[in-house]
PDB file of C-alpha atoms in Angstrom:
ATOM      1  CA  MET A   1     -10.509  19.325   7.882  1.00  0.00           C
ATOM      2  CA  PRO A   2     -11.177  16.300   6.365  1.00  0.00           C
ATOM      3  CA  PRO A   3     -10.959  13.316   9.021  1.00  0.00           C
ATOM      4  CA  GLY A   4      -7.685  11.348   9.481  1.00  0.00           C
ATOM      5  CA  ILE A   5      -5.608  14.339   8.639  1.00  0.00           C
ATOM      6  CA  SER A   6      -4.159  15.314  12.082  1.00  0.00           C
ATOM      7  CA  ILE A   7      -1.168  13.299  11.517  1.00  0.00           C
ATOM      8  CA  ILE A   8      -0.108  15.262   8.421  1.00  0.00           C
ATOM      9  CA  MET A   9      -0.782  18.496  10.061  1.00  0.00           C
ATOM     10  CA  ASN A  10       1.747  17.505  12.769  1.00  0.00           C
ATOM     11  CA  ASN A  11       4.216  16.866  10.023  1.00  0.00           C
ATOM     12  CA  GLU A  12       3.852  19.892   8.062  1.00  0.00           C
ATOM     13  CA  ASP A  13       7.429  20.320   7.559  1.00  0.00           C
ATOM     14  CA  THR A  14       8.234  16.750   6.243  1.00  0.00           C
ATOM     15  CA  LEU A  15       5.101  17.089   3.911  1.00  0.00           C
ATOM     16  CA  ALA A  16       6.399  20.254   2.439  1.00  0.00           C
ATOM     17  CA  ASP A  17       9.904  18.715   1.931  1.00  0.00           C
ATOM     18  CA  LEU A  18       8.489  15.371   0.537  1.00  0.00           C
ATOM     19  CA  SER A  19       6.342  17.596  -1.707  1.00  0.00           C
ATOM     20  CA  LYS A  20       9.556  19.342  -2.875  1.00  0.00           C
ATOM     21  CA  ALA A  21      11.151  16.167  -3.593  1.00  0.00           C
ATOM     22  CA  VAL A  22       8.577  14.917  -5.961  1.00  0.00           C
ATOM     23  CA  MET A  23       8.329  18.066  -7.834  1.00  0.00           C
ATOM     24  CA  LYS A  24      12.220  17.652  -8.539  1.00  0.00           C
ATOM     25  CA  LEU A  25      11.520  14.421 -10.364  1.00  0.00           C
ATOM     26  CA  ARG A  26      11.886  14.749 -13.920  1.00  0.00           C
ATOM     27  CA  ASP A  27       9.182  12.451 -15.468  1.00  0.00           C
ATOM     28  CA  SER A  28       6.504  10.147 -14.613  1.00  0.00           C
ATOM     29  CA  LYS A  29       8.837   7.105 -14.984  1.00  0.00           C
ATOM     30  CA  GLU A  30      11.043   8.802 -12.157  1.00  0.00           C
ATOM     31  CA  VAL A  31       7.677   9.553 -10.024  1.00  0.00           C
ATOM     32  CA  ALA A  32       6.675   5.984 -10.568  1.00  0.00           C
ATOM     33  CA  SER A  33      10.079   4.766  -9.360  1.00  0.00           C
ATOM     34  CA  PHE A  34       9.962   6.722  -6.362  1.00  0.00           C
ATOM     35  CA  LEU A  35       6.637   5.921  -5.575  1.00  0.00           C
ATOM     36  CA  LYS A  36       7.668   2.023  -5.774  1.00  0.00           C
ATOM     37  CA  ASP A  37      10.527   2.997  -3.387  1.00  0.00           C
ATOM     38  CA  ILE A  38       8.709   5.001  -0.599  1.00  0.00           C
ATOM     39  CA  LEU A  39       5.616   3.022  -0.665  1.00  0.00           C
ATOM     40  CA  THR A  40       4.903  -0.826   0.338  1.00  0.00           C
ATOM     41  CA  ARG A  41       3.296  -2.950  -2.449  1.00  0.00           C
ATOM     42  CA  SER A  42       0.030  -2.612  -0.466  1.00  0.00           C
ATOM     43  CA  GLU A  43       0.271   1.135   0.087  1.00  0.00           C
ATOM     44  CA  LEU A  44       0.922   1.749  -3.492  1.00  0.00           C
ATOM     45  CA  GLU A  45      -2.232  -0.724  -4.455  1.00  0.00           C
ATOM     46  CA  ILE A  46      -4.100   1.374  -2.232  1.00  0.00           C
ATOM     47  CA  VAL A  47      -2.949   4.471  -3.850  1.00  0.00           C
ATOM     48  CA  LEU A  48      -3.609   3.064  -7.165  1.00  0.00           C
ATOM     49  CA  LEU A  49      -7.048   2.142  -6.479  1.00  0.00           C
ATOM     50  CA  ARG A  50      -8.020   5.553  -4.997  1.00  0.00           C
ATOM     51  CA  TRP A  51      -6.692   7.170  -8.096  1.00  0.00           C
ATOM     52  CA  ARG A  52      -8.723   4.939 -10.160  1.00  0.00           C
ATOM     53  CA  VAL A  53     -11.909   5.332  -8.227  1.00  0.00           C
ATOM     54  CA  ALA A  54     -11.484   9.245  -8.101  1.00  0.00           C
ATOM     55  CA  GLY A  55     -10.937   9.297 -11.997  1.00  0.00           C
ATOM     56  CA  LEU A  56     -14.230   7.226 -12.390  1.00  0.00           C
ATOM     57  CA  LEU A  57     -16.219   9.879  -9.733  1.00  0.00           C
ATOM     58  CA  ASP A  58     -15.050  12.597 -12.017  1.00  0.00           C
ATOM     59  CA  GLN A  59     -16.631  10.687 -15.050  1.00  0.00           C
ATOM     60  CA  GLY A  60     -19.918  10.470 -12.806  1.00  0.00           C
ATOM     61  CA  LEU A  61     -20.339   6.830 -12.621  1.00  0.00           C
ATOM     62  CA  PRO A  62     -22.343   5.615  -9.947  1.00  0.00           C
ATOM     63  CA  TYR A  63     -20.650   3.419  -6.950  1.00  0.00           C
ATOM     64  CA  THR A  64     -22.064   0.271  -7.637  1.00  0.00           C
ATOM     65  CA  GLN A  65     -20.320   0.561 -11.302  1.00  0.00           C
ATOM     66  CA  ILE A  66     -17.253   1.585  -9.762  1.00  0.00           C
ATOM     67  CA  GLU A  67     -17.254  -1.239  -7.183  1.00  0.00           C
ATOM     68  CA  ARG A  68     -17.724  -3.924  -9.876  1.00  0.00           C
ATOM     69  CA  GLU A  69     -15.187  -2.258 -12.250  1.00  0.00           C
ATOM     70  CA  THR A  70     -12.286  -1.641  -9.578  1.00  0.00           C
ATOM     71  CA  GLY A  71     -13.217  -3.993  -6.736  1.00  0.00           C
ATOM     72  CA  ALA A  72     -13.267  -1.083  -4.319  1.00  0.00           C
ATOM     73  CA  SER A  73     -15.478  -1.073  -1.493  1.00  0.00           C
ATOM     74  CA  SER A  74     -18.251   1.396  -0.975  1.00  0.00           C
ATOM     75  CA  ALA A  75     -16.461   2.701   1.903  1.00  0.00           C
ATOM     76  CA  THR A  76     -13.406   3.403   0.059  1.00  0.00           C
ATOM     77  CA  ILE A  77     -15.451   4.978  -2.847  1.00  0.00           C
ATOM     78  CA  ALA A  78     -17.476   7.268  -0.203  1.00  0.00           C
ATOM     79  CA  LYS A  79     -13.998   8.256   1.247  1.00  0.00           C
ATOM     80  CA  VAL A  80     -12.541   9.279  -2.077  1.00  0.00           C
ATOM     81  CA  SER A  81     -15.640  10.905  -3.164  1.00  0.00           C
ATOM     82  CA  GLU A  82     -15.413  13.095   0.389  1.00  0.00           C
ATOM     83  CA  PHE A  83     -12.025  13.874  -0.624  1.00  0.00           C
ATOM     84  CA  LEU A  84     -12.933  15.235  -3.874  1.00  0.00           C
ATOM     85  CA  LYS A  85     -15.622  17.223  -2.669  1.00  0.00           C
ATOM     86  CA  TYR A  86     -14.231  18.466   0.641  1.00  0.00           C
ATOM     87  CA  GLY A  87     -10.531  17.761   0.520  1.00  0.00           C
ATOM     88  CA  TYR A  88      -7.466  19.994  -0.334  1.00  0.00           C
ATOM     89  CA  ASP A  89      -8.231  20.005  -3.860  1.00  0.00           C
ATOM     90  CA  GLY A  90      -5.577  17.606  -4.552  1.00  0.00           C
ATOM     91  CA  TYR A  91      -7.515  15.143  -6.463  1.00  0.00           C
ATOM     92  CA  ARG A  92      -9.175  17.923  -8.446  1.00  0.00           C
ATOM     93  CA  ILE A  93      -5.987  19.606  -9.511  1.00  0.00           C
ATOM     94  CA  ALA A  94      -4.381  16.399 -10.577  1.00  0.00           C
ATOM     95  CA  ILE A  95      -7.510  14.872 -12.388  1.00  0.00           C
ATOM     96  CA  ASP A  96      -7.907  18.221 -14.308  1.00  0.00           C
ATOM     97  CA  ARG A  97      -4.407  18.476 -15.184  1.00  0.00           C
ATOM     98  CA  THR A  98      -4.129  14.925 -16.452  1.00  0.00           C
ATOM     99  CA  LYS A  99      -7.419  15.911 -18.514  1.00  0.00           C
ATOM    100  CA  LYS A 100      -5.552  18.727 -20.321  1.00  0.00           C
ATOM    101  CA  ARG A 101      -2.484  16.398 -21.864  1.00  0.00           C
TER     102      ARG A 101
END
């Protein structure tokens, strides 16, 4: 299990409910509105940065280039990389499906 996941594991039902709610949203505009409502600006910025880092890691860019392009710390890049490799496959599924568009 990736580190820092114990909170999620204690809230599996709530996570399942939230996941179902997101799946009911009709399009990317609705999802964006939901994210802006449910997350603080800082939280949203963090999520967006992690998503961008994940995409750049998937492209094979080195950490130093990702740091320069995004301003992300090496710790953030390493954490995203760890979840890409050893997480729950959420990043991988989302990245692969967005590539197919």
